[in-house]
mmCIF file of N, CA and C in Angstrom:
data_model
loop_
_atom_site.group_PDB
_atom_site.id
_atom_site.type_symbol
_atom_site.label_atom_id
_atom_site.label_comp_id
_atom_site.label_asym_id
_atom_site.label_seq_id
_atom_site.Cartn_x
_atom_site.Cartn_y
_atom_site.Cartn_z
ATOM 1 N N VAL G 1 -5.487 -10.768 -16.666
ATOM 2 C CA VAL G 1 -5.505 -11.829 -15.676
ATOM 3 C C VAL G 1 -4.930 -11.311 -14.363
ATOM 4 N N ASN G 2 -5.265 -12.002 -13.290
ATOM 5 C CA ASN G 2 -4.611 -11.824 -12.002
ATOM 6 C C ASN G 2 -3.686 -13.022 -11.813
ATOM 7 N N VAL G 3 -2.430 -12.749 -11.492
ATOM 8 C CA VAL G 3 -1.478 -13.819 -11.210
ATOM 9 C C VAL G 3 -1.177 -13.780 -9.712
ATOM 10 N N LYS G 4 -1.772 -14.710 -8.997
ATOM 11 C CA LYS G 4 -1.530 -14.833 -7.555
ATOM 12 C C LYS G 4 -0.449 -15.888 -7.357
ATOM 13 N N ALA G 5 0.616 -15.506 -6.666
ATOM 14 C CA ALA G 5 1.711 -16.441 -6.434
ATOM 15 C C ALA G 5 2.047 -16.472 -4.951
ATOM 16 N N LEU G 6 2.141 -17.670 -4.412
ATOM 17 C CA LEU G 6 2.562 -17.874 -3.034
ATOM 18 C C LEU G 6 3.949 -18.488 -3.079
ATOM 19 N N TYR G 7 4.927 -17.754 -2.595
ATOM 20 C CA TYR G 7 6.331 -18.173 -2.614
ATOM 21 C C TYR G 7 6.688 -18.695 -1.221
ATOM 22 N N TYR G 8 7.077 -19.945 -1.138
ATOM 23 C CA TYR G 8 7.476 -20.562 0.122
ATOM 24 C C TYR G 8 8.987 -20.774 0.085
ATOM 25 N N LYS G 9 9.720 -19.980 0.876
ATOM 26 C CA LYS G 9 11.184 -20.031 0.904
ATOM 27 C C LYS G 9 11.662 -21.075 1.907
ATOM 28 N N ASP G 10 12.883 -21.557 1.685
ATOM 29 C CA ASP G 10 13.464 -22.533 2.612
ATOM 30 C C ASP G 10 14.317 -21.880 3.696
ATOM 31 N N LYS G 11 14.647 -20.597 3.511
ATOM 32 C CA LYS G 11 15.449 -19.870 4.491
ATOM 33 C C LYS G 11 14.817 -18.522 4.776
ATOM 34 N N ASP G 12 15.038 -18.035 5.998
ATOM 35 C CA ASP G 12 14.431 -16.774 6.415
ATOM 36 C C ASP G 12 15.373 -15.609 6.106
ATOM 37 N N TYR G 13 15.381 -15.184 4.861
ATOM 38 C CA TYR G 13 16.178 -14.049 4.431
ATOM 39 C C TYR G 13 15.254 -12.984 3.862
ATOM 40 N N VAL G 14 15.744 -11.761 3.803
ATOM 41 C CA VAL G 14 14.944 -10.671 3.241
ATOM 42 C C VAL G 14 14.752 -10.939 1.756
ATOM 43 N N SER G 15 13.527 -10.791 1.290
ATOM 44 C CA SER G 15 13.237 -11.090 -0.110
ATOM 45 C C SER G 15 12.434 -9.960 -0.740
ATOM 46 N N ASP G 16 12.373 -9.975 -2.052
ATOM 47 C CA ASP G 16 11.760 -8.918 -2.846
ATOM 48 C C ASP G 16 10.582 -9.501 -3.630
ATOM 49 N N LEU G 17 9.369 -9.280 -3.146
ATOM 50 C CA LEU G 17 8.175 -9.825 -3.801
ATOM 51 C C LEU G 17 8.078 -9.359 -5.248
ATOM 52 N N ASN G 18 8.381 -8.094 -5.504
ATOM 53 C CA ASN G 18 8.311 -7.600 -6.887
ATOM 54 C C ASN G 18 9.285 -8.336 -7.794
ATOM 55 N N GLY G 19 10.484 -8.604 -7.290
ATOM 56 C CA GLY G 19 11.467 -9.349 -8.075
ATOM 57 C C GLY G 19 11.009 -10.768 -8.359
ATOM 58 N N TYR G 20 10.436 -11.420 -7.357
ATOM 59 C CA TYR G 20 9.889 -12.765 -7.561
ATOM 60 C C TYR G 20 8.807 -12.744 -8.636
ATOM 61 N N ASN G 21 7.902 -11.762 -8.544
ATOM 62 C CA ASN G 21 6.813 -11.680 -9.519
ATOM 63 C C ASN G 21 7.345 -11.431 -10.922
ATOM 64 N N GLN G 22 8.338 -10.551 -11.062
ATOM 65 C CA GLN G 22 8.907 -10.286 -12.387
ATOM 66 C C GLN G 22 9.505 -11.552 -12.990
ATOM 67 N N ALA G 23 10.252 -12.295 -12.195
ATOM 68 C CA ALA G 23 10.865 -13.533 -12.690
ATOM 69 C C ALA G 23 9.797 -14.561 -13.054
ATOM 70 N N LEU G 24 8.777 -14.685 -12.214
ATOM 71 C CA LEU G 24 7.698 -15.630 -12.495
ATOM 72 C C LEU G 24 6.970 -15.260 -13.777
ATOM 73 N N HIS G 25 6.629 -13.987 -13.941
ATOM 74 C CA HIS G 25 5.900 -13.557 -15.138
ATOM 75 C C HIS G 25 6.731 -13.794 -16.393
ATOM 76 N N ASP G 26 8.035 -13.532 -16.324
ATOM 77 C CA ASP G 26 8.912 -13.817 -17.470
ATOM 78 C C ASP G 26 8.922 -15.311 -17.786
ATOM 79 N N ALA G 27 8.932 -16.143 -16.753
ATOM 80 C CA ALA G 27 8.919 -17.600 -16.962
ATOM 81 C C ALA G 27 7.590 -18.056 -17.559
ATOM 82 N N LEU G 28 6.492 -17.458 -17.127
ATOM 83 C CA LEU G 28 5.174 -17.815 -17.670
ATOM 84 C C LEU G 28 5.077 -17.442 -19.147
ATOM 85 N N VAL G 29 5.674 -16.310 -19.526
ATOM 86 C CA VAL G 29 5.704 -15.902 -20.934
ATOM 87 C C VAL G 29 6.596 -16.858 -21.728
ATOM 88 N N ALA G 30 7.775 -17.174 -21.209
ATOM 89 C CA ALA G 30 8.706 -18.075 -21.902
ATOM 90 C C ALA G 30 8.101 -19.462 -22.103
ATOM 91 N N ALA G 31 7.270 -19.896 -21.143
ATOM 92 C CA ALA G 31 6.626 -21.209 -21.237
ATOM 93 C C ALA G 31 5.388 -21.185 -22.127
ATOM 94 N N GLY G 32 4.983 -19.993 -22.570
ATOM 95 C CA GLY G 32 3.813 -19.880 -23.429
ATOM 96 C C GLY G 32 2.494 -19.865 -22.685
ATOM 97 N N LEU G 33 2.536 -19.727 -21.372
ATOM 98 C CA LEU G 33 1.300 -19.684 -20.588
ATOM 99 C C LEU G 33 0.658 -18.306 -20.594
ATOM 100 N N LEU G 34 1.474 -17.280 -20.813
ATOM 101 C CA LEU G 34 0.985 -15.918 -21.009
ATOM 102 C C LEU G 34 1.555 -15.403 -22.322
ATOM 103 N N LYS G 35 0.754 -14.643 -23.069
ATOM 104 C CA LYS G 35 1.233 -14.064 -24.326
ATOM 105 C C LYS G 35 2.298 -13.014 -24.045
ATOM 106 N N ASP G 36 2.093 -12.229 -23.002
ATOM 107 C CA ASP G 36 3.022 -11.178 -22.590
ATOM 108 C C ASP G 36 2.707 -10.888 -21.126
ATOM 109 N N ASP G 37 3.591 -10.138 -20.472
ATOM 110 C CA ASP G 37 3.327 -9.801 -19.069
ATOM 111 C C ASP G 37 3.153 -8.301 -18.881
ATOM 112 N N ASN G 38 2.734 -7.609 -19.945
ATOM 113 C CA ASN G 38 2.510 -6.172 -19.822
ATOM 114 C C ASN G 38 1.243 -5.887 -19.006
ATOM 115 N N HIS G 39 1.032 -4.620 -18.674
ATOM 116 C CA HIS G 39 -0.059 -4.237 -17.768
ATOM 117 C C HIS G 39 -1.460 -4.444 -18.351
ATOM 118 N N LYS G 40 -1.556 -4.656 -19.643
ATOM 119 C CA LYS G 40 -2.865 -4.917 -20.240
ATOM 120 C C LYS G 40 -3.241 -6.389 -20.140
ATOM 121 N N ILE G 41 -2.274 -7.244 -19.870
ATOM 122 C CA ILE G 41 -2.533 -8.682 -19.734
ATOM 123 C C ILE G 41 -2.502 -9.083 -18.269
ATOM 124 N N VAL G 42 -1.405 -8.786 -17.586
ATOM 125 C CA VAL G 42 -1.321 -9.043 -16.138
ATOM 126 C C VAL G 42 -1.725 -7.745 -15.452
ATOM 127 N N VAL G 43 -2.997 -7.658 -15.115
ATOM 128 C CA VAL G 43 -3.509 -6.410 -14.533
ATOM 129 C C VAL G 43 -3.396 -6.394 -13.011
ATOM 130 N N SER G 44 -3.082 -7.560 -12.423
ATOM 131 C CA SER G 44 -3.074 -7.624 -10.971
ATOM 132 C C SER G 44 -2.230 -8.801 -10.501
ATOM 133 N N THR G 45 -1.673 -8.657 -9.312
ATOM 134 C CA THR G 45 -0.984 -9.756 -8.632
ATOM 135 C C THR G 45 -1.571 -9.916 -7.226
ATOM 136 N N ASP G 46 -2.844 -9.575 -7.101
ATOM 137 C CA ASP G 46 -3.523 -9.619 -5.801
ATOM 138 C C ASP G 46 -3.387 -10.982 -5.143
ATOM 139 N N GLY G 47 -3.066 -10.963 -3.864
ATOM 140 C CA GLY G 47 -2.967 -12.186 -3.086
ATOM 141 C C GLY G 47 -1.575 -12.781 -3.032
ATOM 142 N N SER G 48 -0.630 -12.236 -3.793
ATOM 143 C CA SER G 48 0.730 -12.772 -3.788
ATOM 144 C C SER G 48 1.408 -12.478 -2.448
ATOM 145 N N ARG G 49 2.140 -13.465 -1.944
ATOM 146 C CA ARG G 49 2.784 -13.351 -0.636
ATOM 147 C C ARG G 49 4.053 -14.199 -0.606
ATOM 148 N N VAL G 50 4.917 -13.911 0.373
ATOM 149 C CA VAL G 50 6.117 -14.701 0.610
ATOM 150 C C VAL G 50 6.019 -15.311 2.001
ATOM 151 N N PHE G 51 6.288 -16.623 2.090
ATOM 152 C CA PHE G 51 6.215 -17.354 3.354
ATOM 153 C C PHE G 51 7.501 -18.142 3.563
ATOM 154 N N LEU G 52 7.645 -18.709 4.739
ATOM 155 C CA LEU G 52 8.769 -19.577 5.066
ATOM 156 C C LEU G 52 8.251 -20.997 5.255
ATOM 157 N N ASP G 53 8.853 -21.953 4.538
ATOM 158 C CA ASP G 53 8.549 -23.373 4.715
ATOM 159 C C ASP G 53 9.842 -24.135 4.458
ATOM 160 N N LYS G 54 10.630 -24.326 5.512
ATOM 161 C CA LYS G 54 11.954 -24.938 5.388
ATOM 162 C C LYS G 54 11.910 -26.358 4.842
ATOM 163 N N SER G 55 10.840 -27.079 5.108
ATOM 164 C CA SER G 55 10.772 -28.479 4.682
ATOM 165 C C SER G 55 10.182 -28.673 3.283
ATOM 166 N N ASN G 56 9.506 -27.651 2.746
ATOM 167 C CA ASN G 56 8.866 -27.817 1.443
ATOM 168 C C ASN G 56 8.829 -26.486 0.673
ATOM 169 N N PRO G 57 9.992 -25.954 0.275
ATOM 170 C CA PRO G 57 9.986 -24.707 -0.499
ATOM 171 C C PRO G 57 9.323 -24.938 -1.858
ATOM 172 N N ARG G 58 8.552 -23.937 -2.302
ATOM 173 C CA ARG G 58 7.801 -24.113 -3.546
ATOM 174 C C ARG G 58 7.185 -22.778 -3.960
ATOM 175 N N ILE G 59 6.594 -22.779 -5.126
ATOM 176 C CA ILE G 59 5.794 -21.653 -5.603
ATOM 177 C C ILE G 59 4.450 -22.210 -6.034
ATOM 178 N N GLU G 60 3.385 -21.645 -5.507
ATOM 179 C CA GLU G 60 2.028 -22.011 -5.913
ATOM 180 C C GLU G 60 1.465 -20.850 -6.716
ATOM 181 N N VAL G 61 1.023 -21.120 -7.949
ATOM 182 C CA VAL G 61 0.563 -20.072 -8.860
ATOM 183 C C VAL G 61 -0.889 -20.313 -9.232
ATOM 184 N N GLU G 62 -1.664 -19.250 -9.176
ATOM 185 C CA GLU G 62 -3.068 -19.298 -9.599
ATOM 186 C C GLU G 62 -3.304 -18.142 -10.569
ATOM 187 N N ILE G 63 -3.694 -18.482 -11.804
ATOM 188 C CA ILE G 63 -3.978 -17.471 -12.817
ATOM 189 C C ILE G 63 -5.486 -17.410 -13.000
ATOM 190 N N THR G 64 -6.043 -16.212 -12.797
ATOM 191 C CA THR G 64 -7.487 -16.021 -12.875
ATOM 192 C C THR G 64 -7.813 -15.024 -13.976
ATOM 193 N N PHE G 65 -8.698 -15.415 -14.869
ATOM 194 C CA PHE G 65 -9.171 -14.490 -15.884
ATOM 195 C C PHE G 65 -10.195 -13.558 -15.249
ATOM 196 N N LEU G 66 -10.042 -12.264 -15.498
ATOM 197 C CA LEU G 66 -10.920 -11.261 -14.915
ATOM 198 C C LEU G 66 -11.956 -10.813 -15.927
ATOM 199 N N LYS G 67 -13.119 -10.491 -15.442
ATOM 200 C CA LYS G 67 -14.157 -9.933 -16.300
ATOM 201 C C LYS G 67 -13.845 -8.461 -16.542
ATOM 202 N N GLU G 68 -14.323 -7.931 -17.640
ATOM 203 C CA GLU G 68 -14.041 -6.542 -18.022
ATOM 204 C C GLU G 68 -14.384 -5.569 -16.889
ATOM 205 N N GLU G 69 -15.481 -5.794 -16.183
ATOM 206 C CA GLU G 69 -15.882 -4.872 -15.116
ATOM 207 C C GLU G 69 -14.995 -4.990 -13.865
ATOM 208 N N GLU G 70 -14.158 -6.023 -13.771
ATOM 209 C CA GLU G 70 -13.255 -6.183 -12.652
ATOM 210 C C GLU G 70 -11.915 -5.488 -12.883
ATOM 211 N N ILE G 71 -11.677 -5.065 -14.112
ATOM 212 C CA ILE G 71 -10.391 -4.463 -14.459
ATOM 213 C C ILE G 71 -10.389 -2.986 -14.145
#
């Protein structure tokens, strides 16, 4: 799958996209939405970005199943 995540922060501080993705993937596994977050399951995080939205901080997640030829 591709896990695209848009992280909207409430404050303008330096952030670590890889750290956000690791925490999100662990949470998705803990919630049972992903079987595991290894490289054979989460093959991509294309489109993930960090933004600033002081009035509405949030995380928007889109999980897309990829076809074999896209991997």
